[in-house]
Short mmCIF file of C-alpha atoms and ligand atoms in Angstrom, two decimals:
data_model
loop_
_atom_site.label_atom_id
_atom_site.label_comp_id
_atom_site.label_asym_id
_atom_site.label_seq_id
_atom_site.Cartn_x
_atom_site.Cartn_y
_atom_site.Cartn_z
CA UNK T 10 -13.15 -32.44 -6.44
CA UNK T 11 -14.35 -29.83 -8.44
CA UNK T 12 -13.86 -26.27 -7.16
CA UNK T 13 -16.66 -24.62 -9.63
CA UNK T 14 -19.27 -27.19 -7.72
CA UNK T 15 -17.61 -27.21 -4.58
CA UNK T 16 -18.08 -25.12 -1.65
CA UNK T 17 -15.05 -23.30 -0.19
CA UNK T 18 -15.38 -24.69 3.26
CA UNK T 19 -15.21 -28.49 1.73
CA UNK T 20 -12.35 -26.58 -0.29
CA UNK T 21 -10.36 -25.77 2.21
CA UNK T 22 -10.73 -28.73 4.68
CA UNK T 23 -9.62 -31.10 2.10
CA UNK T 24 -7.34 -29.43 0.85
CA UNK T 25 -8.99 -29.66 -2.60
CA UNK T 26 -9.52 -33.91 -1.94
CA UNK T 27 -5.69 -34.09 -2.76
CA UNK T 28 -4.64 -37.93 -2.07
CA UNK T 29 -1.11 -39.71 -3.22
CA UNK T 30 -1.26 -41.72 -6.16
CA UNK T 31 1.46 -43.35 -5.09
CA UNK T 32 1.60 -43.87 -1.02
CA UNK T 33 -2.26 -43.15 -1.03
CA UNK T 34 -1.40 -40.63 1.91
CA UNK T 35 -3.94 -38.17 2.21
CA UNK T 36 -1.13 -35.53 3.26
CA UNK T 37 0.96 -34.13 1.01
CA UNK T 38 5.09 -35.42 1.86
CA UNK T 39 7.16 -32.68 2.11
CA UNK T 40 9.30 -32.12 -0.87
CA UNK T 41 12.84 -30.38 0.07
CA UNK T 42 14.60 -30.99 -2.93
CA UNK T 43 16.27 -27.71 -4.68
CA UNK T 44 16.60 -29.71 -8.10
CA UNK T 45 15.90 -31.90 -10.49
CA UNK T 46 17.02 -35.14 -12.43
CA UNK T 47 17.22 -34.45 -16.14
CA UNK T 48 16.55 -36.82 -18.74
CA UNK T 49 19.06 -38.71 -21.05
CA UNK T 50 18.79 -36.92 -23.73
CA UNK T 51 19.14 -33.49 -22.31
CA UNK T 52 15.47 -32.88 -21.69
CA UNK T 53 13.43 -32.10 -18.64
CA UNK T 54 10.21 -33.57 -18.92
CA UNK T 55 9.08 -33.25 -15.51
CA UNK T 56 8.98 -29.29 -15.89
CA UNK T 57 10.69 -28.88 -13.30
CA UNK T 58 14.36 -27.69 -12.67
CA UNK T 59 15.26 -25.91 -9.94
CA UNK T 60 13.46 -25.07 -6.28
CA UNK T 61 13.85 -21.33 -6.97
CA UNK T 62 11.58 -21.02 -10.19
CA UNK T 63 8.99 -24.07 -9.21
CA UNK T 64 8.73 -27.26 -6.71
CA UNK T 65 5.92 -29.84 -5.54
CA UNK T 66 5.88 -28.38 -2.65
CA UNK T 67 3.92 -25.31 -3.82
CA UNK T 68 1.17 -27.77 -6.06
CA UNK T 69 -1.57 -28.31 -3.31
CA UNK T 70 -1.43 -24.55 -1.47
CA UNK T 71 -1.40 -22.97 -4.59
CA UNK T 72 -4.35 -25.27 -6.00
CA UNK T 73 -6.64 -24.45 -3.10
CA UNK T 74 -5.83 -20.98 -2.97
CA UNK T 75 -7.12 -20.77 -6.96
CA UNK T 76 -9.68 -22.88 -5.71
CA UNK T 77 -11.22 -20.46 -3.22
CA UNK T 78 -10.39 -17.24 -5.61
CA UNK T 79 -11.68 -18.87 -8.47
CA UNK T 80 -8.40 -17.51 -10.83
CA UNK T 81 -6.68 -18.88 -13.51
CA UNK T 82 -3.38 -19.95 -11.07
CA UNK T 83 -1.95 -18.97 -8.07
CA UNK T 84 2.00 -18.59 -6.81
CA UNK T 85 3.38 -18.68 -3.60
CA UNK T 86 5.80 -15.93 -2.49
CA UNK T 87 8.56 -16.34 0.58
CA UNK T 88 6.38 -13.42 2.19
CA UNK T 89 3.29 -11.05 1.45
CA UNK T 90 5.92 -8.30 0.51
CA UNK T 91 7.70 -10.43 -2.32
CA UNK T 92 4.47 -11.00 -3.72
CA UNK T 93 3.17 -7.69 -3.54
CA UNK T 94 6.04 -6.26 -4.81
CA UNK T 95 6.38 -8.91 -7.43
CA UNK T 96 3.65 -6.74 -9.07
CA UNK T 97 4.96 -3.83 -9.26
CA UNK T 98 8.49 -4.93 -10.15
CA UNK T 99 6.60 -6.91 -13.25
CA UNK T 100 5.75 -3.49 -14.67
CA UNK T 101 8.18 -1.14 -16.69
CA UNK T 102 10.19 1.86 -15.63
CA UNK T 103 8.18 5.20 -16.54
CA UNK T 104 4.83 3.16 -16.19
CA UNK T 105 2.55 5.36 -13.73
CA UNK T 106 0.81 3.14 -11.15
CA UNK T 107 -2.01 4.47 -8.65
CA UNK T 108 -1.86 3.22 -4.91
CA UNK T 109 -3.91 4.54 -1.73
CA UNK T 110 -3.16 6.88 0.89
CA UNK T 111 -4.27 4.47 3.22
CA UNK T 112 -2.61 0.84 2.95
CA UNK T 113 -0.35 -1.53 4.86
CA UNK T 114 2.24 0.92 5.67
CA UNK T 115 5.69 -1.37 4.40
CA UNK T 116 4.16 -1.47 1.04
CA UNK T 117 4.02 1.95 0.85
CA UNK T 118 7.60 2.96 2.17
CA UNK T 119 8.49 0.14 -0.78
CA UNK T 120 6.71 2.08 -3.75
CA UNK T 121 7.61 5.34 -2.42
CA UNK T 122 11.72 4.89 -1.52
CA UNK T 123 12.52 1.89 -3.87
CA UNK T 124 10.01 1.34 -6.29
CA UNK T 125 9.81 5.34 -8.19
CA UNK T 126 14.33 4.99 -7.91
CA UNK T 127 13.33 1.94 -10.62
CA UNK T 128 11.62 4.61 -12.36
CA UNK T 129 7.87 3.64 -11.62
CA UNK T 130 5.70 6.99 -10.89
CA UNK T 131 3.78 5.70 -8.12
CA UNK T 132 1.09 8.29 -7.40
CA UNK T 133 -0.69 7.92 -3.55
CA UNK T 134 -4.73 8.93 -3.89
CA UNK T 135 -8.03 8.46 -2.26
CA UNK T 136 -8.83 4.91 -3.34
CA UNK T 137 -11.78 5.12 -1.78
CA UNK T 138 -13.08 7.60 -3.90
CA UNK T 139 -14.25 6.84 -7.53
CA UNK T 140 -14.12 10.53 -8.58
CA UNK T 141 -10.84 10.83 -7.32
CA UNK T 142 -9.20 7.63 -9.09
CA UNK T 143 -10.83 8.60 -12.32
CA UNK T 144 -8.91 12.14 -11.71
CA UNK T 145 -5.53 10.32 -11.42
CA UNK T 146 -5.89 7.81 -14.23
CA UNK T 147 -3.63 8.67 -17.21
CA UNK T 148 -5.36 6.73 -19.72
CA UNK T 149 -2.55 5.08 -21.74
CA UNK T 150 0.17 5.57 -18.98
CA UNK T 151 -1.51 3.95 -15.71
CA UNK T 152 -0.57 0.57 -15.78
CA UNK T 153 -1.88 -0.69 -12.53
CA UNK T 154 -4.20 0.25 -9.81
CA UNK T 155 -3.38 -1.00 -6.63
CA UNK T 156 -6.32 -1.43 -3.94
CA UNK T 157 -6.18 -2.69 -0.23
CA UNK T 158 -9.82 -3.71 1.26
CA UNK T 159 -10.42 -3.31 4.01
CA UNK T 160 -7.45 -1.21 4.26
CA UNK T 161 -4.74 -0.88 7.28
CA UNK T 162 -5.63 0.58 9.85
CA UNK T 163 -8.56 2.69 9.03
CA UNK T 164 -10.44 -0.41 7.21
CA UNK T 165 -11.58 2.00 4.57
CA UNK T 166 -13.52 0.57 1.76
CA UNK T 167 -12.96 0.32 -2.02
CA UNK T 168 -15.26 -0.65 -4.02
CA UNK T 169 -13.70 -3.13 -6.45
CA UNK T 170 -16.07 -3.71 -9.38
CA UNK T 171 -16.42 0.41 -9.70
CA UNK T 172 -12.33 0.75 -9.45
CA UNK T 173 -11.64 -1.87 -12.13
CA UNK T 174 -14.00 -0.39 -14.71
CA UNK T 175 -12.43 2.60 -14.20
CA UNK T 176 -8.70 1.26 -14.55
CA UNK T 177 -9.72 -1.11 -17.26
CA UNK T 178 -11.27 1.86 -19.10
CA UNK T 179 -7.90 3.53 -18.97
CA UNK T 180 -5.73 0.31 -19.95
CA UNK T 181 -4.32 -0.59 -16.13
CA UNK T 182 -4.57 -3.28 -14.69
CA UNK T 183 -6.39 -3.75 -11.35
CA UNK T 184 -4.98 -5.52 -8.34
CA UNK T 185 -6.12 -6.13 -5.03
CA UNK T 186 -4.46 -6.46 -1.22
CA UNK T 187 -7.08 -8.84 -0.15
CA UNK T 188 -5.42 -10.12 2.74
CA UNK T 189 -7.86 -8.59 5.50
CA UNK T 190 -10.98 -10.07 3.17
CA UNK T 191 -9.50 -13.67 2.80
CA UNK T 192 -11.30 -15.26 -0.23
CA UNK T 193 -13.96 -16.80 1.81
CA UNK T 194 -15.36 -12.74 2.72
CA UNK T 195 -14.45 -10.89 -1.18
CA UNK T 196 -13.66 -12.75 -4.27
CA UNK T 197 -11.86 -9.62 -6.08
CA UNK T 198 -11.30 -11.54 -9.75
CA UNK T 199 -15.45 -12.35 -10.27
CA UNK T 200 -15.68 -8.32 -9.42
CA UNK T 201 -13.29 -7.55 -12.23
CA UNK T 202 -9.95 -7.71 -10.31
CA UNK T 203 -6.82 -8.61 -12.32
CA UNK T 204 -4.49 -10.21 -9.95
CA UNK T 205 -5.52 -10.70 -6.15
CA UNK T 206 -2.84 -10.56 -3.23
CA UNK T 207 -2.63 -12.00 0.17
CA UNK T 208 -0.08 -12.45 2.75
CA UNK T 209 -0.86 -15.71 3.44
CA UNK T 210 1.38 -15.11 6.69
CA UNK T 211 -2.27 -13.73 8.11
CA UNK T 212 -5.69 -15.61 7.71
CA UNK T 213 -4.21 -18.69 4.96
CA UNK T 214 -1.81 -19.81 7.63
CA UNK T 215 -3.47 -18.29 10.62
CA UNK T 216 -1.14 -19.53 13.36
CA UNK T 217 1.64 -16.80 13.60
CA UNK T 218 4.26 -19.15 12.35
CA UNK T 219 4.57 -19.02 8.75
CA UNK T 220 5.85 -15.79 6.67
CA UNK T 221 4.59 -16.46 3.02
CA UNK T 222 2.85 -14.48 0.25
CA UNK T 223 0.60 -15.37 -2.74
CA UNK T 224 -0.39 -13.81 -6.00
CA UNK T 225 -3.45 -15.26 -7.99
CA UNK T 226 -4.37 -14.60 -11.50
CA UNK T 227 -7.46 -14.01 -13.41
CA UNK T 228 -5.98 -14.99 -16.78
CA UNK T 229 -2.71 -15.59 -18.20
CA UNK T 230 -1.13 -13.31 -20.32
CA UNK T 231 2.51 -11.64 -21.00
CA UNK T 232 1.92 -9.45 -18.03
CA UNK T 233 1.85 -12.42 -15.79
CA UNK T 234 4.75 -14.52 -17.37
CA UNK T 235 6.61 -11.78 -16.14
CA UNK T 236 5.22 -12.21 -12.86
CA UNK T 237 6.59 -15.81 -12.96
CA UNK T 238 9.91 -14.41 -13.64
CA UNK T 239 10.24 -11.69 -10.89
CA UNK T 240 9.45 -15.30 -8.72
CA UNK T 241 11.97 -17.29 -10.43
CA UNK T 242 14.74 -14.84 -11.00
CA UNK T 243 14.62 -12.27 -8.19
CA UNK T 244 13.95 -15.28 -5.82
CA UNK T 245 11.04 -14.29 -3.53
CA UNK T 246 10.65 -18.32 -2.96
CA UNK T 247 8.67 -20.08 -0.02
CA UNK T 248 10.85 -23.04 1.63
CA UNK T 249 9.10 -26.51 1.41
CA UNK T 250 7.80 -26.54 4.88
CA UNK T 251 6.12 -23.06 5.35
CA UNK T 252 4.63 -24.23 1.62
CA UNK T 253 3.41 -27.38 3.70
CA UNK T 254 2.56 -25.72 6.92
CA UNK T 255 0.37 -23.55 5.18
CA UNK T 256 -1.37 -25.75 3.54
CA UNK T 257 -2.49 -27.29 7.27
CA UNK T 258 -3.67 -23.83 7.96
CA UNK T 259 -5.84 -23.29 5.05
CA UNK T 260 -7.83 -26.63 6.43
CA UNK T 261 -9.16 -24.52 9.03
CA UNK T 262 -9.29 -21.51 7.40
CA UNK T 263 -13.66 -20.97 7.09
CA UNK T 264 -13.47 -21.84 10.63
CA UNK T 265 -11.39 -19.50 11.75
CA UNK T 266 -12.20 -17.05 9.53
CA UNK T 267 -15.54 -17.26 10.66
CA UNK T 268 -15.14 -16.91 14.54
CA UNK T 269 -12.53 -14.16 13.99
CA UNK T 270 -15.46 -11.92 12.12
CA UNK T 271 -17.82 -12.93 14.30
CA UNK T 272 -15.57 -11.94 17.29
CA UNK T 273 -15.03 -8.47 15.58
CA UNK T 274 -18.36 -7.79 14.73
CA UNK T 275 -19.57 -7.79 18.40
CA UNK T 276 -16.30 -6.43 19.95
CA UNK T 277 -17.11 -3.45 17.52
CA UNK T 278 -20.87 -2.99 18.53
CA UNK T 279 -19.68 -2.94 22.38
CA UNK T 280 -17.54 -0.60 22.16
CA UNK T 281 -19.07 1.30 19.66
CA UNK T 282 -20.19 4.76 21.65
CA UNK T 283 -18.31 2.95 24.78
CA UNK T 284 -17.65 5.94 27.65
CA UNK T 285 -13.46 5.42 27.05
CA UNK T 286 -13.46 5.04 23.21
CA UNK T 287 -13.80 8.15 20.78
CA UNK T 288 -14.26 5.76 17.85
CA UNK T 289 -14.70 2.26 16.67
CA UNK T 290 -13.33 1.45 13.12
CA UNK T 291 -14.85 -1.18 11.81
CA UNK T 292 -16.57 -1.91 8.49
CA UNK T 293 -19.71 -3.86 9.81
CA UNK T 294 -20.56 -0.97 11.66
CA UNK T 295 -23.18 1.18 9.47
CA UNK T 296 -21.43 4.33 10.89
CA UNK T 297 -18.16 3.27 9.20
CA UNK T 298 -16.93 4.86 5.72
CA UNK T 299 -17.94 2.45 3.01
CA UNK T 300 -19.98 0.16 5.09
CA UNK T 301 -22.47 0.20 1.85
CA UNK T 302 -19.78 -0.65 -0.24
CA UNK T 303 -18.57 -3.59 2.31
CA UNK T 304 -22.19 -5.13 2.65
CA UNK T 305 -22.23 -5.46 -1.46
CA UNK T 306 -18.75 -6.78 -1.67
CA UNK T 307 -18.39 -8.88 0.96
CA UNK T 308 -20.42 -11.94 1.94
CA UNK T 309 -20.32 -13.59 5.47
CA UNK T 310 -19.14 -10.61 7.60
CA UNK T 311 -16.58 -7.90 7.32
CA UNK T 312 -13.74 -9.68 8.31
CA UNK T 313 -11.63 -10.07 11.91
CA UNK T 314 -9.77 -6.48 11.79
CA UNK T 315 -10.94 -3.31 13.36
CA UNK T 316 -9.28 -0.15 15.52
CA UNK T 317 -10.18 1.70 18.46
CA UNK T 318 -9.32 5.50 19.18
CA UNK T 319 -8.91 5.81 22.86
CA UNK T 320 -10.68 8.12 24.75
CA UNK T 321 -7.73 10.32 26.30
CA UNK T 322 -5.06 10.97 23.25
CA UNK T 323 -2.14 8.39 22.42
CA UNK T 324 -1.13 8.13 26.53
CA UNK T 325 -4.47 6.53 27.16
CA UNK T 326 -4.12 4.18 23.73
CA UNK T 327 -0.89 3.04 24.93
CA UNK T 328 -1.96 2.38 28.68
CA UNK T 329 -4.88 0.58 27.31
CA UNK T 330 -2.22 -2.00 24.93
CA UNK T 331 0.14 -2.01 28.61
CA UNK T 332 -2.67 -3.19 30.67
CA UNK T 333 -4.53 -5.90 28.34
CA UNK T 334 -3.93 -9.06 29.86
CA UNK T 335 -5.54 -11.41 27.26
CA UNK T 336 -4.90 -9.29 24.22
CA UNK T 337 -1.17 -10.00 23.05
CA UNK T 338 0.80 -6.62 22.54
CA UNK T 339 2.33 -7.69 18.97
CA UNK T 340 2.23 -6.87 15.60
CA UNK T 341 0.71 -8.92 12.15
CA UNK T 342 -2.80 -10.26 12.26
CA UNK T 343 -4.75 -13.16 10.99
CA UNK T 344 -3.57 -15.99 13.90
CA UNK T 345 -5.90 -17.83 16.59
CA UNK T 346 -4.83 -15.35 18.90
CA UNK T 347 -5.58 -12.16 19.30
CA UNK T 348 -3.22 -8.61 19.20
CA UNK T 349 -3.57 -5.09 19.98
CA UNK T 350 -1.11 -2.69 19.10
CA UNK T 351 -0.35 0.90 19.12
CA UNK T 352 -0.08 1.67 15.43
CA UNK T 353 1.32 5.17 14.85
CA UNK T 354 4.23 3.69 16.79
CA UNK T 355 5.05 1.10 14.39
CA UNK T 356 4.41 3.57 11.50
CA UNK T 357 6.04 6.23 12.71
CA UNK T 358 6.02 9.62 10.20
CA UNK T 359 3.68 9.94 7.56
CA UNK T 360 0.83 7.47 9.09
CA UNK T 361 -2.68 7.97 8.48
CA UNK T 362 -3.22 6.02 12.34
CA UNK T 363 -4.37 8.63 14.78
CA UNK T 364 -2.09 8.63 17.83
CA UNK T 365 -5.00 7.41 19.49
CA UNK T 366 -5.37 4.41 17.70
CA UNK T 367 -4.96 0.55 18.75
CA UNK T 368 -5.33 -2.04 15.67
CA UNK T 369 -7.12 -4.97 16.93
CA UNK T 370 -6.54 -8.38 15.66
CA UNK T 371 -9.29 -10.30 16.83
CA UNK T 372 -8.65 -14.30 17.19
CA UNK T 373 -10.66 -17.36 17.66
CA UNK T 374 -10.97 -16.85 21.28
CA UNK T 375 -13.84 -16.84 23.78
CA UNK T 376 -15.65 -13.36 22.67
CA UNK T 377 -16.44 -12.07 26.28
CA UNK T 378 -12.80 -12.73 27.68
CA UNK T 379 -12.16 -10.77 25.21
CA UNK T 380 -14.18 -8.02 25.36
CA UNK T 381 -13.99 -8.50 29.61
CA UNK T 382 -10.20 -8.20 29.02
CA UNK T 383 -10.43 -5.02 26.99
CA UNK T 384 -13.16 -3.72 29.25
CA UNK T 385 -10.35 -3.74 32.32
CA UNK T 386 -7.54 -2.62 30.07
CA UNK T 387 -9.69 1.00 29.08
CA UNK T 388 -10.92 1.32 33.15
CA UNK T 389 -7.22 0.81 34.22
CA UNK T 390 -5.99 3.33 31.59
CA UNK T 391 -8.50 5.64 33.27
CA UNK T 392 -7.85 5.02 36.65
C1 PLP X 247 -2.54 -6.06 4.37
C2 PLP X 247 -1.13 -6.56 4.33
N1 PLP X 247 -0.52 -6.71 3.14
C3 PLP X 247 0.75 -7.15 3.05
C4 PLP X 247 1.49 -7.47 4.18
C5 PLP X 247 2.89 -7.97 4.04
O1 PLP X 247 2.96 -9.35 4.34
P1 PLP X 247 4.28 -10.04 4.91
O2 PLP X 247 4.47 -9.52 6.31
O3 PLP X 247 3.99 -11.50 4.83
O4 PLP X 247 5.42 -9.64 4.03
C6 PLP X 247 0.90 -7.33 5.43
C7 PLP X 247 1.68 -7.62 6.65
O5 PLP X 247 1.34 -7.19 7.73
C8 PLP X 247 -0.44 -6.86 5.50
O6 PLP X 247 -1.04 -6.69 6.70
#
């Protein structure tokens, strides 16, 4: 199958037309070895050596998921935060790197308690802004841009193509947190993206039982060799069966992918100006910051994440999460069933989420027992 002729729902449910030369199974086995036979003489032809730095297991995932981003090569990570930090760690000490204000919050404890005591200068900004990342670019110095799009738990916009001009211009690379997109919604690399993330924990696997991470290239170059080597040496592996469990996922994933933005398009427009909400976050809604910027960037909807801001401060926000009986009270995103969940709680100090706000996950369920569910949850909280 050709991916460049292909379309990315044939993509995905084939899983790229993979078949066994040998067994002619049209599933992948599942490869648990941790090493390798070497040859005779000393060599080891087969590329491969240990489970750590490479194994089979990884070929077909990481194939589609080039496939639907249209990069140069993909690796899998053991979670989203081994690849995303597998970025930064790739960089030097003393490089300056720019990251947003708003992003998923882990990431951002990371760079700011770990990452700058290795010596990185990780500066926080408006990434939403152009004006304000071409302000904090030290042309020379800046080594990477980091962007999230949407971005937790606002789902603030970035515009990609404008931001990697701008970091290009200054000699950083760009890379994107695409997670919340997936690559059937934003394809970051053909707007000019560098390296594009995902925690494929979320939409790739998309059944809550799989912690993995991926990182997919544009090009190759030394930059990413080191990449490799972060994988390899620090040892942010994925086991054999999450690497084959996700691959199952990604089958499904246009499907899923499509009823969850569906689902969170018209959950937003109810509740949108709803008597017990203050505000509906949600980039498909033309009243959102950067819907412009989302309708450009990404094609087929704007994705299955949005927030709420109860009416009635952070006591009515948490009543509304205690009384939802469909809704699961958990956090993550990206699986068949939908979660709500009181953010500022899980962020604690420092979070951009109102105390009012609830960070819906919205699933592949029926869309009015969902919205019928929430309805009941915001009249109980105002009973
Ligand atoms: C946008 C985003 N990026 C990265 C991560 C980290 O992924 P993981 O939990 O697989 O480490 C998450 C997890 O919630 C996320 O939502």
């Amino acid at each position: 199958m050709d991916p460049k002729t292909t379309h990315p729902d044939t993509i995905a449910a084939q899983g790229l037309g993979w078949i066994d030369e040998q067994t002619r199974a049209i599933t992948p086995p599942l490869h648990v070895s941790t090493t390798y036979l070497r040859d005779p003489d000393n060599q080891y032809r087969s590329g491969r050596v240990y489970a750590r730095a490479d194994n089979p297991a990884f070929d077909q995932a990481e194939a589609v998921i080039n496939a639907l981003e249209g990069g140069h090569q993909a690796l899998l990570f053991a979670s989203g935060m081994a690849a995303a930090t597998a970025v930064f760690q790739a960089l030097a000490p003393g490089d300056h790197v720019l990251a947003p204000k708003v992003m998923y919050w882990s990431l951002r404890n990371w760079l700011m308690n770990f990452a700058t005591q290795w010596g990185l200068q990780v500066e926080l900004i408006d990434m939403t802004s152009p004006e304000a990342v071409r302000a904090a670019l030290k042309p020379g110095k800046t080594k990477l841009v980091w962007v999230e799009t949407p971005a937790n738990p606002l789902w603030t916009v970035t515009d990609i193509a404008a931001t990697a001009q701008l970091a290009h211009a200054a000699g950083a690379l760009l890379a994107v947190d695409s997670t919340v997109a997936t690559p059937l919604l934003t394809q970051p690399l053909a707007l000019g993206a560098d390296v594009v993330m995902h925690a494929a924990t979320k939409y790739l696997n998309g059944h809550s039982d799989v912690i993995a991470g991926v990182l997919v290239t544009r090009e190759d170059s030394e930059y990413w060799q080191r990449v490799r080597k972060v994988r390899a040496q620090v040892g942010g592996t994925l086991g054999s069966f999450e690497a084959w469990l996700l691959l199952r996922g990604l089958r499904t994933l246009h499907l899923r992918v499509r009823a969850a933005t569906a689902g969170a398009q018209r959950i937003a427009e109810h509740f949108h100006g709803h008597r017990h909400v203050a505000e509906v976050l949600y980039p498909g809604l033309p009243a959102c910051q950067g819907h412009a910027v989302a309708k450009a960037q990404m094609k087929g909807g704007f994705g299955g994440m949005l927030s709420i801001r109860a009416r009635g401060g952070e006591a009515a926000a948490v009543a509304v999460a205690a009384n939802t009986q469909i809704w699961k009270r958990a956090t993550s995103l990206g699986g068949t069933e939908s979660l709500i969940e009181h953010r500022a709680s899980v962020e604690g100090a420092g979070t951009p989420a109102p105390p009012d706000l609830l960070r819906l996950s919205v699933g592949i369920e029926d869309v009015g027992d969902l919205i019928a569910d929430l309805e009941q949850a915001l009249a109980a909280a105002h009973r």
